[in-house]
Amino acid sequence: MDSKNALGEFLRARRERVRPEDVGLSGGGLRRVPGLRREEVALLAGISSDYYLRLEQGRDRNPSAQVLEALARVLRLDTSATAHLLSLAQPERPAVSRRRVRRPEAVPTSVRELLDTWSGHPAYVQNRFTDCLAANALCRALSPNYTPGVNLLRAVFLDPAERELRRDWEELTAEGVATLRGHIGPDVDEPRLVELVGELSVRSDRFRLLWSRHEVRPMLGRTSLLTHPLVGDFELRSNKFEIPGTNALSMVVFHAEPGSRSAELLGLLGSLTASGPTPWREDSRAASDETPPEGNLRAANGEPSRRDDRRDTSSETPPE
């Protein structure tokens, strides 16, 4: 991750994903790289090849909005990706402004109280790096990874129990990485991000592939397909809400379709939770209780993230 040339990296990655036939060009002939050639992008965008080369190489980092919008059209970027492209070309901020002191991320007391009143709706709070900061009992019953101090993106990629839980694991991981990019924007040199991306890039082939695609998505709700060890297969819808007055914290709330089988199973899980600590797979309980090896990610409050690192799944790349 080259923070000094984020714009060039983005342009190159997205250029390589556009087929010549997608933009009305012939795809014949020998092509050394996938996607469009630099000169093809320049021609379609109405700029010189030399100027486009300077953009990719980071020798010109302040193109006009008109040039960027033309490139966005050629690269077939959607609204979110176009906004991301524009943000990458903002004038470089002074170095002192980038060396921000990491402030504690406090979840407002009223939000914590609200989480606890939702006995029928799993809910949690996360920061923009997907560190879990607060969660109610029913959310922890869904997965012990919904525990303050756990990085949820890291858990989804590296915890085998999470992959067993989520029938839509491939879709979820793709969305998670693209949403992370959308949250971070041009702040690719943020120490917390560098730490998280560095570890996941080393330990997960799947993450490394997704990160290299430079996809960007806004924070949206989704439907999760779950296979829970206690209640079986069910579906939960989720919505995300930004918490005003905080450092980009968001609250995620799950719910099942009223009257559905999923609603019944969620209610059953809730009754199990109300009767005491929810039993879980032995390896997941151990994962939440063990102290990780030195060097693991730390949560936003500076405490170690309690995850089970006994099994490395980095070589288990799922099919695309």
PDB file of C-alpha atoms in Angstrom:
ATOM      1  CA  MET A   1       0.000   0.000   0.000  1.00  0.00           C
ATOM      2  CA  ASP A   2       1.780   3.105  -1.284  1.00  0.00           C
ATOM      3  CA  SER A   3       0.328   6.099   0.545  1.00  0.00           C
ATOM      4  CA  LYS A   4       2.412   8.413  -1.634  1.00  0.00           C
ATOM      5  CA  ASN A   5       0.694   7.295  -4.835  1.00  0.00           C
ATOM      6  CA  ALA A   6      -2.814   6.247  -3.828  1.00  0.00           C
ATOM      7  CA  LEU A   7      -4.284   7.900  -6.916  1.00  0.00           C
ATOM      8  CA  GLY A   8      -1.952   6.067  -9.282  1.00  0.00           C
ATOM      9  CA  GLU A   9      -2.566   2.719  -7.603  1.00  0.00           C
ATOM     10  CA  PHE A  10      -6.304   3.187  -7.893  1.00  0.00           C
ATOM     11  CA  LEU A  11      -6.164   4.154 -11.576  1.00  0.00           C
ATOM     12  CA  ARG A  12      -3.928   1.229 -12.440  1.00  0.00           C
ATOM     13  CA  ALA A  13      -6.030  -1.322 -10.567  1.00  0.00           C
ATOM     14  CA  ARG A  14      -9.286  -0.153 -12.096  1.00  0.00           C
ATOM     15  CA  ARG A  15      -7.793   0.142 -15.592  1.00  0.00           C
ATOM     16  CA  GLU A  16      -6.754  -3.497 -15.454  1.00  0.00           C
ATOM     17  CA  ARG A  17     -10.337  -4.535 -14.716  1.00  0.00           C
ATOM     18  CA  VAL A  18     -11.934  -2.952 -17.788  1.00  0.00           C
ATOM     19  CA  ARG A  19     -12.024  -5.124 -20.892  1.00  0.00           C
ATOM     20  CA  PRO A  20     -11.457  -3.441 -24.268  1.00  0.00           C
ATOM     21  CA  GLU A  21     -14.832  -4.655 -25.529  1.00  0.00           C
ATOM     22  CA  ASP A  22     -16.516  -2.979 -22.538  1.00  0.00           C
ATOM     23  CA  VAL A  23     -15.584   0.414 -23.977  1.00  0.00           C
ATOM     24  CA  GLY A  24     -16.029  -0.363 -27.662  1.00  0.00           C
ATOM     25  CA  LEU A  25     -12.452  -1.348 -28.490  1.00  0.00           C
ATOM     26  CA  SER A  26     -11.206  -4.477 -30.198  1.00  0.00           C
ATOM     27  CA  GLY A  27      -9.819  -7.014 -27.772  1.00  0.00           C
ATOM     28  CA  GLY A  28      -7.659  -8.741 -30.349  1.00  0.00           C
ATOM     29  CA  GLY A  29      -3.881  -8.815 -30.506  1.00  0.00           C
ATOM     30  CA  LEU A  30      -1.262  -9.594 -27.928  1.00  0.00           C
ATOM     31  CA  ARG A  31      -1.902  -7.810 -24.626  1.00  0.00           C
ATOM     32  CA  ARG A  32       0.787  -8.004 -21.967  1.00  0.00           C
ATOM     33  CA  VAL A  33      -1.513  -6.802 -19.204  1.00  0.00           C
ATOM     34  CA  PRO A  34      -5.180  -7.431 -18.425  1.00  0.00           C
ATOM     35  CA  GLY A  35      -7.679  -4.706 -19.133  1.00  0.00           C
ATOM     36  CA  LEU A  36      -7.010  -1.478 -20.974  1.00  0.00           C
ATOM     37  CA  ARG A  37      -3.635  -0.097 -21.980  1.00  0.00           C
ATOM     38  CA  ARG A  38      -2.642   3.311 -20.637  1.00  0.00           C
ATOM     39  CA  GLU A  39      -2.810   4.889 -24.074  1.00  0.00           C
ATOM     40  CA  GLU A  40      -6.332   3.519 -24.557  1.00  0.00           C
ATOM     41  CA  VAL A  41      -7.507   5.093 -21.323  1.00  0.00           C
ATOM     42  CA  ALA A  42      -5.910   8.398 -22.300  1.00  0.00           C
ATOM     43  CA  LEU A  43      -7.493   8.353 -25.756  1.00  0.00           C
ATOM     44  CA  LEU A  44     -10.971   7.618 -24.433  1.00  0.00           C
ATOM     45  CA  ALA A  45     -10.642  10.251 -21.702  1.00  0.00           C
ATOM     46  CA  GLY A  46      -9.419  12.912 -24.114  1.00  0.00           C
ATOM     47  CA  ILE A  47      -6.025  13.476 -22.501  1.00  0.00           C
ATOM     48  CA  SER A  48      -2.476  12.811 -23.659  1.00  0.00           C
ATOM     49  CA  SER A  49      -0.830   9.459 -23.000  1.00  0.00           C
ATOM     50  CA  ASP A  50       2.085  11.192 -21.312  1.00  0.00           C
ATOM     51  CA  TYR A  51      -0.204  13.030 -18.917  1.00  0.00           C
ATOM     52  CA  TYR A  52      -2.039   9.834 -17.985  1.00  0.00           C
ATOM     53  CA  LEU A  53       1.306   8.097 -17.424  1.00  0.00           C
ATOM     54  CA  ARG A  54       2.303  10.879 -15.027  1.00  0.00           C
ATOM     55  CA  LEU A  55      -0.939  10.348 -13.099  1.00  0.00           C
ATOM     56  CA  GLU A  56      -0.352   6.616 -12.670  1.00  0.00           C
ATOM     57  CA  GLN A  57       3.271   7.129 -11.701  1.00  0.00           C
ATOM     58  CA  GLY A  58       2.386   9.771  -9.126  1.00  0.00           C
ATOM     59  CA  ARG A  59       4.270  12.566 -10.892  1.00  0.00           C
ATOM     60  CA  ASP A  60       1.070  14.613 -11.175  1.00  0.00           C
ATOM     61  CA  ARG A  61      -1.291  14.303  -8.221  1.00  0.00           C
ATOM     62  CA  ASN A  62      -3.668  17.209  -8.731  1.00  0.00           C
ATOM     63  CA  PRO A  63      -5.627  16.669 -11.952  1.00  0.00           C
ATOM     64  CA  SER A  64      -8.749  18.727 -12.514  1.00  0.00           C
ATOM     65  CA  ALA A  65     -12.203  17.431 -11.635  1.00  0.00           C
ATOM     66  CA  GLN A  66     -13.035  17.349 -15.347  1.00  0.00           C
ATOM     67  CA  VAL A  67     -10.099  15.011 -16.059  1.00  0.00           C
ATOM     68  CA  LEU A  68     -11.035  12.759 -13.147  1.00  0.00           C
ATOM     69  CA  GLU A  69     -14.671  12.577 -14.202  1.00  0.00           C
ATOM     70  CA  ALA A  70     -13.600  11.669 -17.738  1.00  0.00           C
ATOM     71  CA  LEU A  71     -11.369   8.908 -16.349  1.00  0.00           C
ATOM     72  CA  ALA A  72     -14.224   7.694 -14.153  1.00  0.00           C
ATOM     73  CA  ARG A  73     -16.429   7.297 -17.219  1.00  0.00           C
ATOM     74  CA  VAL A  74     -13.731   5.365 -19.093  1.00  0.00           C
ATOM     75  CA  LEU A  75     -13.045   3.124 -16.096  1.00  0.00           C
ATOM     76  CA  ARG A  76     -16.791   2.550 -15.617  1.00  0.00           C
ATOM     77  CA  LEU A  77     -16.770   3.711 -12.016  1.00  0.00           C
ATOM     78  CA  ASP A  78     -20.010   3.973 -10.075  1.00  0.00           C
ATOM     79  CA  THR A  79     -20.937   6.945  -7.911  1.00  0.00           C
ATOM     80  CA  SER A  80     -19.084   5.710  -4.826  1.00  0.00           C
ATOM     81  CA  ALA A  81     -15.911   4.827  -6.727  1.00  0.00           C
ATOM     82  CA  THR A  82     -15.991   8.164  -8.542  1.00  0.00           C
ATOM     83  CA  ALA A  83     -16.257  10.037  -5.238  1.00  0.00           C
ATOM     84  CA  HIS A  84     -13.339   7.982  -3.945  1.00  0.00           C
ATOM     85  CA  LEU A  85     -11.277   8.867  -7.036  1.00  0.00           C
ATOM     86  CA  LEU A  86     -11.980  12.560  -6.518  1.00  0.00           C
ATOM     87  CA  SER A  87     -10.970  12.332  -2.859  1.00  0.00           C
ATOM     88  CA  LEU A  88      -7.623  10.739  -3.750  1.00  0.00           C
ATOM     89  CA  ALA A  89      -6.712  13.760  -5.853  1.00  0.00           C
ATOM     90  CA  GLN A  90      -7.272  16.340  -3.119  1.00  0.00           C
ATOM     91  CA  PRO A  91      -4.264  18.601  -2.450  1.00  0.00           C
ATOM     92  CA  GLU A  92      -1.804  16.872  -0.145  1.00  0.00           C
ATOM     93  CA  ARG A  93      -2.222  17.864   3.477  1.00  0.00           C
ATOM     94  CA  PRO A  94       0.717  19.020   5.576  1.00  0.00           C
ATOM     95  CA  ALA A  95       2.545  16.145   7.224  1.00  0.00           C
ATOM     96  CA  VAL A  96       1.753  17.473  10.692  1.00  0.00           C
ATOM     97  CA  SER A  97      -1.984  17.093  10.048  1.00  0.00           C
ATOM     98  CA  ARG A  98      -1.534  13.430   9.150  1.00  0.00           C
ATOM     99  CA  ARG A  99       0.253  12.629  12.392  1.00  0.00           C
ATOM    100  CA  ARG A 100      -2.899  12.723  14.438  1.00  0.00           C
ATOM    101  CA  VAL A 101      -2.904  11.509  18.009  1.00  0.00           C
ATOM    102  CA  ARG A 102      -5.185   8.499  18.203  1.00  0.00           C
ATOM    103  CA  ARG A 103      -8.015   9.523  20.487  1.00  0.00           C
ATOM    104  CA  PRO A 104     -10.077   7.063  22.538  1.00  0.00           C
ATOM    105  CA  GLU A 105     -13.254   6.095  20.734  1.00  0.00           C
ATOM    106  CA  ALA A 106     -15.939   6.316  23.386  1.00  0.00           C
ATOM    107  CA  VAL A 107     -19.380   4.869  22.684  1.00  0.00           C
ATOM    108  CA  PRO A 108     -21.957   7.302  24.109  1.00  0.00           C
ATOM    109  CA  THR A 109     -23.643   6.016  27.260  1.00  0.00           C
ATOM    110  CA  SER A 110     -27.070   6.522  25.710  1.00  0.00           C
ATOM    111  CA  VAL A 111     -26.100   4.278  22.793  1.00  0.00           C
ATOM    112  CA  ARG A 112     -24.880   1.542  25.149  1.00  0.00           C
ATOM    113  CA  GLU A 113     -28.171   1.756  27.030  1.00  0.00           C
ATOM    114  CA  LEU A 114     -30.084   1.541  23.758  1.00  0.00           C
ATOM    115  CA  LEU A 115     -28.190  -1.592  22.702  1.00  0.00           C
ATOM    116  CA  ASP A 116     -29.071  -3.328  25.948  1.00  0.00           C
ATOM    117  CA  THR A 117     -32.786  -2.539  25.601  1.00  0.00           C
ATOM    118  CA  TRP A 118     -32.956  -4.328  22.239  1.00  0.00           C
ATOM    119  CA  SER A 119     -33.369  -7.821  23.620  1.00  0.00           C
ATOM    120  CA  GLY A 120     -34.876  -9.025  20.334  1.00  0.00           C
ATOM    121  CA  HIS A 121     -32.428  -7.344  17.964  1.00  0.00           C
ATOM    122  CA  PRO A 122     -28.711  -8.130  17.803  1.00  0.00           C
ATOM    123  CA  ALA A 123     -26.782  -4.864  17.608  1.00  0.00           C
ATOM    124  CA  TYR A 124     -23.217  -3.628  17.938  1.00  0.00           C
ATOM    125  CA  VAL A 125     -21.058  -0.530  17.489  1.00  0.00           C
ATOM    126  CA  GLN A 126     -17.883  -0.427  15.404  1.00  0.00           C
ATOM    127  CA  ASN A 127     -15.359   2.158  14.275  1.00  0.00           C
ATOM    128  CA  ARG A 128     -14.302   2.721  10.677  1.00  0.00           C
ATOM    129  CA  PHE A 129     -11.616   0.024  11.002  1.00  0.00           C
ATOM    130  CA  THR A 130     -14.291  -2.539  12.048  1.00  0.00           C
ATOM    131  CA  ASP A 131     -13.107  -2.785  15.652  1.00  0.00           C
ATOM    132  CA  CYS A 132     -16.084  -3.864  17.761  1.00  0.00           C
ATOM    133  CA  LEU A 133     -16.579  -1.337  20.558  1.00  0.00           C
ATOM    134  CA  ALA A 134     -19.888  -2.464  22.102  1.00  0.00           C
ATOM    135  CA  ALA A 135     -22.479  -5.201  21.540  1.00  0.00           C
ATOM    136  CA  ASN A 136     -25.609  -6.497  23.234  1.00  0.00           C
ATOM    137  CA  ALA A 137     -26.093 -10.031  24.544  1.00  0.00           C
ATOM    138  CA  LEU A 138     -28.072 -11.294  21.552  1.00  0.00           C
ATOM    139  CA  CYS A 139     -25.372 -10.081  19.173  1.00  0.00           C
ATOM    140  CA  ARG A 140     -22.727 -11.948  21.155  1.00  0.00           C
ATOM    141  CA  ALA A 141     -24.963 -15.005  20.905  1.00  0.00           C
ATOM    142  CA  LEU A 142     -24.718 -14.789  17.121  1.00  0.00           C
ATOM    143  CA  SER A 143     -20.931 -14.958  17.349  1.00  0.00           C
ATOM    144  CA  PRO A 144     -18.448 -14.503  20.192  1.00  0.00           C
ATOM    145  CA  ASN A 145     -16.529 -12.224  17.820  1.00  0.00           C
ATOM    146  CA  TYR A 146     -19.091  -9.511  18.514  1.00  0.00           C
ATOM    147  CA  THR A 147     -17.094  -8.618  21.616  1.00  0.00           C
ATOM    148  CA  PRO A 148     -15.382  -5.309  22.372  1.00  0.00           C
ATOM    149  CA  GLY A 149     -11.714  -5.536  21.394  1.00  0.00           C
ATOM    150  CA  VAL A 150     -12.240  -7.853  18.417  1.00  0.00           C
ATOM    151  CA  ASN A 151     -11.589  -6.599  14.905  1.00  0.00           C
ATOM    152  CA  LEU A 152     -14.514  -7.960  12.928  1.00  0.00           C
ATOM    153  CA  LEU A 153     -12.879  -7.872   9.497  1.00  0.00           C
ATOM    154  CA  ARG A 154      -9.886  -9.753  10.854  1.00  0.00           C
ATOM    155  CA  ALA A 155     -12.178 -12.311  12.483  1.00  0.00           C
ATOM    156  CA  VAL A 156     -14.156 -12.905   9.282  1.00  0.00           C
ATOM    157  CA  PHE A 157     -10.993 -13.603   7.293  1.00  0.00           C
ATOM    158  CA  LEU A 158      -8.971 -15.563   9.864  1.00  0.00           C
ATOM    159  CA  ASP A 159     -11.401 -17.340  12.213  1.00  0.00           C
ATOM    160  CA  PRO A 160     -12.562 -20.698  10.763  1.00  0.00           C
ATOM    161  CA  ALA A 161     -15.726 -20.564  12.896  1.00  0.00           C
ATOM    162  CA  GLU A 162     -16.777 -17.357  11.124  1.00  0.00           C
ATOM    163  CA  ARG A 163     -16.518 -19.007   7.737  1.00  0.00           C
ATOM    164  CA  GLU A 164     -18.666 -21.893   8.979  1.00  0.00           C
ATOM    165  CA  LEU A 165     -21.206 -19.454  10.390  1.00  0.00           C
ATOM    166  CA  ARG A 166     -21.607 -17.416   7.197  1.00  0.00           C
ATOM    167  CA  ARG A 167     -22.996 -19.122   4.120  1.00  0.00           C
ATOM    168  CA  ASP A 168     -22.378 -15.892   2.188  1.00  0.00           C
ATOM    169  CA  TRP A 169     -18.742 -15.633   3.301  1.00  0.00           C
ATOM    170  CA  GLU A 170     -17.350 -14.737  -0.123  1.00  0.00           C
ATOM    171  CA  GLU A 171     -19.874 -11.958  -0.689  1.00  0.00           C
ATOM    172  CA  LEU A 172     -19.395 -10.678   2.858  1.00  0.00           C
ATOM    173  CA  THR A 173     -15.614 -10.516   2.579  1.00  0.00           C
ATOM    174  CA  ALA A 174     -15.803  -8.660  -0.743  1.00  0.00           C
ATOM    175  CA  GLU A 175     -18.255  -6.148   0.714  1.00  0.00           C
ATOM    176  CA  GLY A 176     -16.197  -5.744   3.874  1.00  0.00           C
ATOM    177  CA  VAL A 177     -12.991  -4.835   2.044  1.00  0.00           C
ATOM    178  CA  ALA A 178     -14.752  -2.463  -0.356  1.00  0.00           C
ATOM    179  CA  THR A 179     -16.559  -0.744   2.527  1.00  0.00           C
ATOM    180  CA  LEU A 180     -13.286  -0.361   4.433  1.00  0.00           C
ATOM    181  CA  ARG A 181     -11.781   1.472   1.461  1.00  0.00           C
ATOM    182  CA  GLY A 182     -14.838   3.699   1.299  1.00  0.00           C
ATOM    183  CA  HIS A 183     -14.514   4.588   4.982  1.00  0.00           C
ATOM    184  CA  ILE A 184     -10.788   5.318   4.806  1.00  0.00           C
ATOM    185  CA  GLY A 185     -10.757   7.363   1.602  1.00  0.00           C
ATOM    186  CA  PRO A 186      -7.357   8.964   1.026  1.00  0.00           C
ATOM    187  CA  ASP A 187      -6.104   8.248   4.570  1.00  0.00           C
ATOM    188  CA  VAL A 188      -4.216   5.142   3.472  1.00  0.00           C
ATOM    189  CA  ASP A 189      -1.273   6.000   5.720  1.00  0.00           C
ATOM    190  CA  GLU A 190      -3.426   5.844   8.881  1.00  0.00           C
ATOM    191  CA  PRO A 191      -1.385   3.636  11.292  1.00  0.00           C
ATOM    192  CA  ARG A 192      -4.397   1.548  12.323  1.00  0.00           C
ATOM    193  CA  LEU A 193      -5.196   0.807   8.686  1.00  0.00           C
ATOM    194  CA  VAL A 194      -1.579  -0.014   7.829  1.00  0.00           C
ATOM    195  CA  GLU A 195      -1.473  -2.449  10.741  1.00  0.00           C
ATOM    196  CA  LEU A 196      -4.729  -4.161   9.775  1.00  0.00           C
ATOM    197  CA  VAL A 197      -4.039  -4.349   6.035  1.00  0.00           C
ATOM    198  CA  GLY A 198      -0.484  -5.516   6.647  1.00  0.00           C
ATOM    199  CA  GLU A 199      -1.503  -8.469   8.790  1.00  0.00           C
ATOM    200  CA  LEU A 200      -4.416  -9.549   6.608  1.00  0.00           C
ATOM    201  CA  SER A 201      -2.340  -9.245   3.435  1.00  0.00           C
ATOM    202  CA  VAL A 202       0.232 -11.631   4.908  1.00  0.00           C
ATOM    203  CA  ARG A 203      -2.212 -14.117   6.401  1.00  0.00           C
ATOM    204  CA  SER A 204      -5.064 -14.204   3.859  1.00  0.00           C
ATOM    205  CA  ASP A 205      -4.763 -14.707   0.110  1.00  0.00           C
ATOM    206  CA  ARG A 206      -8.437 -13.798  -0.190  1.00  0.00           C
ATOM    207  CA  PHE A 207      -7.936 -10.436   1.499  1.00  0.00           C
ATOM    208  CA  ARG A 208      -4.835  -9.655  -0.546  1.00  0.00           C
ATOM    209  CA  LEU A 209      -6.758 -10.297  -3.774  1.00  0.00           C
ATOM    210  CA  LEU A 210      -9.745  -8.187  -2.730  1.00  0.00           C
ATOM    211  CA  TRP A 211      -7.597  -5.306  -1.503  1.00  0.00           C
ATOM    212  CA  SER A 212      -5.717  -5.203  -4.818  1.00  0.00           C
ATOM    213  CA  ARG A 213      -8.989  -4.675  -6.705  1.00  0.00           C
ATOM    214  CA  HIS A 214      -9.521  -1.193  -5.205  1.00  0.00           C
ATOM    215  CA  GLU A 215     -13.286  -1.623  -5.103  1.00  0.00           C
ATOM    216  CA  VAL A 216     -15.221   0.963  -3.116  1.00  0.00           C
ATOM    217  CA  ARG A 217     -18.715   0.618  -1.663  1.00  0.00           C
ATOM    218  CA  PRO A 218     -20.760   2.798   0.652  1.00  0.00           C
ATOM    219  CA  MET A 219     -21.896   1.558   4.045  1.00  0.00           C
ATOM    220  CA  LEU A 220     -25.204  -0.177   3.279  1.00  0.00           C
ATOM    221  CA  GLY A 221     -27.487  -2.696   4.891  1.00  0.00           C
ATOM    222  CA  ARG A 222     -27.441  -6.320   3.765  1.00  0.00           C
ATOM    223  CA  THR A 223     -29.004  -9.723   4.322  1.00  0.00           C
ATOM    224  CA  SER A 224     -26.740 -12.201   6.127  1.00  0.00           C
ATOM    225  CA  LEU A 225     -27.108 -15.943   5.526  1.00  0.00           C
ATOM    226  CA  LEU A 226     -26.145 -17.747   8.722  1.00  0.00           C
ATOM    227  CA  THR A 227     -25.713 -21.345   9.848  1.00  0.00           C
ATOM    228  CA  HIS A 228     -25.719 -21.080  13.616  1.00  0.00           C
ATOM    229  CA  PRO A 229     -24.479 -24.055  15.678  1.00  0.00           C
ATOM    230  CA  LEU A 230     -27.518 -23.809  17.991  1.00  0.00           C
ATOM    231  CA  VAL A 231     -30.481 -22.921  15.784  1.00  0.00           C
ATOM    232  CA  GLY A 232     -29.374 -23.843  12.245  1.00  0.00           C
ATOM    233  CA  ASP A 233     -29.915 -21.887   9.029  1.00  0.00           C
ATOM    234  CA  PHE A 234     -31.586 -18.504   9.106  1.00  0.00           C
ATOM    235  CA  GLU A 235     -31.362 -15.037   7.588  1.00  0.00           C
ATOM    236  CA  LEU A 236     -30.930 -11.664   9.215  1.00  0.00           C
ATOM    237  CA  ARG A 237     -31.214  -8.244   7.672  1.00  0.00           C
ATOM    238  CA  SER A 238     -28.961  -5.471   8.918  1.00  0.00           C
ATOM    239  CA  ASN A 239     -28.838  -1.709   8.740  1.00  0.00           C
ATOM    240  CA  LYS A 240     -25.965   0.600   9.634  1.00  0.00           C
ATOM    241  CA  PHE A 241     -26.338   4.022  11.190  1.00  0.00           C
ATOM    242  CA  GLU A 242     -23.686   6.654  11.739  1.00  0.00           C
ATOM    243  CA  ILE A 243     -23.607   7.880  15.352  1.00  0.00           C
ATOM    244  CA  PRO A 244     -23.556  11.702  15.372  1.00  0.00           C
ATOM    245  CA  GLY A 245     -20.941  13.407  17.494  1.00  0.00           C
ATOM    246  CA  THR A 246     -18.477  10.504  17.397  1.00  0.00           C
ATOM    247  CA  ASN A 247     -15.284   9.764  15.496  1.00  0.00           C
ATOM    248  CA  ALA A 248     -17.039   7.985  12.598  1.00  0.00           C
ATOM    249  CA  LEU A 249     -18.597   5.294  14.792  1.00  0.00           C
ATOM    250  CA  SER A 250     -21.521   3.342  13.379  1.00  0.00           C
ATOM    251  CA  MET A 251     -24.187   1.130  14.885  1.00  0.00           C
ATOM    252  CA  VAL A 252     -25.281  -2.072  13.132  1.00  0.00           C
ATOM    253  CA  VAL A 253     -28.701  -3.509  13.954  1.00  0.00           C
ATOM    254  CA  PHE A 254     -29.934  -6.935  12.821  1.00  0.00           C
ATOM    255  CA  HIS A 255     -33.540  -8.027  12.434  1.00  0.00           C
ATOM    256  CA  ALA A 256     -35.452 -10.929  10.919  1.00  0.00           C
ATOM    257  CA  GLU A 257     -38.439 -10.622   8.612  1.00  0.00           C
ATOM    258  CA  PRO A 258     -41.518 -10.478  10.872  1.00  0.00           C
ATOM    259  CA  GLY A 259     -43.421 -13.757  10.985  1.00  0.00           C
ATOM    260  CA  SER A 260     -40.698 -15.698   9.205  1.00  0.00           C
ATOM    261  CA  ARG A 261     -38.939 -18.876  10.242  1.00  0.00           C
ATOM    262  CA  SER A 262     -35.819 -16.765  10.748  1.00  0.00           C
ATOM    263  CA  ALA A 263     -37.732 -14.620  13.242  1.00  0.00           C
ATOM    264  CA  GLU A 264     -38.682 -17.772  15.159  1.00  0.00           C
ATOM    265  CA  LEU A 265     -35.090 -18.969  15.258  1.00  0.00           C
ATOM    266  CA  LEU A 266     -33.825 -15.567  16.336  1.00  0.00           C
ATOM    267  CA  GLY A 267     -36.390 -15.638  19.142  1.00  0.00           C
ATOM    268  CA  LEU A 268     -35.183 -19.101  20.128  1.00  0.00           C
ATOM    269  CA  LEU A 269     -31.597 -17.851  20.228  1.00  0.00           C
ATOM    270  CA  GLY A 270     -32.785 -14.955  22.352  1.00  0.00           C
ATOM    271  CA  SER A 271     -34.428 -17.285  24.839  1.00  0.00           C
ATOM    272  CA  LEU A 272     -31.219 -19.283  25.125  1.00  0.00           C
ATOM    273  CA  THR A 273     -29.337 -16.061  25.733  1.00  0.00           C
ATOM    274  CA  ALA A 274     -31.779 -14.928  28.412  1.00  0.00           C
ATOM    275  CA  SER A 275     -31.275 -18.152  30.351  1.00  0.00           C
ATOM    276  CA  GLY A 276     -27.551 -17.582  30.736  1.00  0.00           C
ATOM    277  CA  PRO A 277     -24.303 -17.528  28.751  1.00  0.00           C
ATOM    278  CA  THR A 278     -24.891 -18.898  25.293  1.00  0.00           C
ATOM    279  CA  PRO A 279     -23.046 -22.184  24.678  1.00  0.00           C
ATOM    280  CA  TRP A 280     -20.883 -22.146  21.570  1.00  0.00           C
ATOM    281  CA  ARG A 281     -18.379 -24.296  19.826  1.00  0.00           C
ATOM    282  CA  GLU A 282     -15.449 -25.140  22.049  1.00  0.00           C
ATOM    283  CA  ASP A 283     -12.941 -23.561  19.687  1.00  0.00           C
ATOM    284  CA  SER A 284     -14.865 -20.285  19.597  1.00  0.00           C
ATOM    285  CA  ARG A 285     -15.052 -20.065  23.383  1.00  0.00           C
ATOM    286  CA  ALA A 286     -11.330 -20.676  23.510  1.00  0.00           C
ATOM    287  CA  ALA A 287     -10.860 -18.020  20.847  1.00  0.00           C
ATOM    288  CA  SER A 288     -12.497 -15.400  23.021  1.00  0.00           C
ATOM    289  CA  ASP A 289     -10.607 -16.443  26.163  1.00  0.00           C
ATOM    290  CA  GLU A 290      -7.060 -16.938  24.933  1.00  0.00           C
ATOM    291  CA  THR A 291      -4.434 -14.227  24.843  1.00  0.00           C
ATOM    292  CA  PRO A 292      -3.086 -13.863  21.279  1.00  0.00           C
ATOM    293  CA  PRO A 293       0.583 -14.182  20.418  1.00  0.00           C
ATOM    294  CA  GLU A 294       2.736 -11.078  20.543  1.00  0.00           C
ATOM    295  CA  GLY A 295       2.338  -8.871  17.503  1.00  0.00           C
ATOM    296  CA  ASN A 296      -1.380  -9.349  16.937  1.00  0.00           C
ATOM    297  CA  LEU A 297      -3.647  -6.413  16.261  1.00  0.00           C
ATOM    298  CA  ARG A 298      -4.753  -4.327  19.167  1.00  0.00           C
ATOM    299  CA  ALA A 299      -8.176  -2.872  19.635  1.00  0.00           C
ATOM    300  CA  ALA A 300      -8.939   0.820  19.586  1.00  0.00           C
ATOM    301  CA  ASN A 301      -8.611   1.001  23.365  1.00  0.00           C
ATOM    302  CA  GLY A 302      -5.078  -0.446  23.188  1.00  0.00           C
ATOM    303  CA  GLU A 303      -5.982  -3.890  24.568  1.00  0.00           C
ATOM    304  CA  PRO A 304      -5.047  -7.038  22.617  1.00  0.00           C
ATOM    305  CA  SER A 305      -7.720  -8.410  20.299  1.00  0.00           C
ATOM    306  CA  ARG A 306      -8.712 -11.767  21.717  1.00  0.00           C
ATOM    307  CA  ARG A 307      -8.772 -14.127  18.809  1.00  0.00           C
ATOM    308  CA  ASP A 308      -7.739 -17.702  18.270  1.00  0.00           C
ATOM    309  CA  ASP A 309      -4.640 -17.784  16.065  1.00  0.00           C
ATOM    310  CA  ARG A 310      -4.052 -21.499  16.281  1.00  0.00           C
ATOM    311  CA  ARG A 311      -5.032 -22.070  12.684  1.00  0.00           C
ATOM    312  CA  ASP A 312      -3.802 -20.026   9.734  1.00  0.00           C
ATOM    313  CA  THR A 313      -6.221 -20.092   6.810  1.00  0.00           C
ATOM    314  CA  SER A 314      -4.196 -17.834   4.541  1.00  0.00           C
ATOM    315  CA  SER A 315      -3.581 -20.622   2.053  1.00  0.00           C
ATOM    316  CA  GLU A 316      -7.257 -21.500   1.773  1.00  0.00           C
ATOM    317  CA  THR A 317      -8.208 -19.198  -1.076  1.00  0.00           C
ATOM    318  CA  PRO A 318     -11.878 -19.709  -1.987  1.00  0.00           C
ATOM    319  CA  PRO A 319     -12.928 -19.937  -5.622  1.00  0.00           C
ATOM    320  CA  GLU A 320     -13.868 -16.663  -7.261  1.00  0.00           C
TER     321      GLU A 320
END
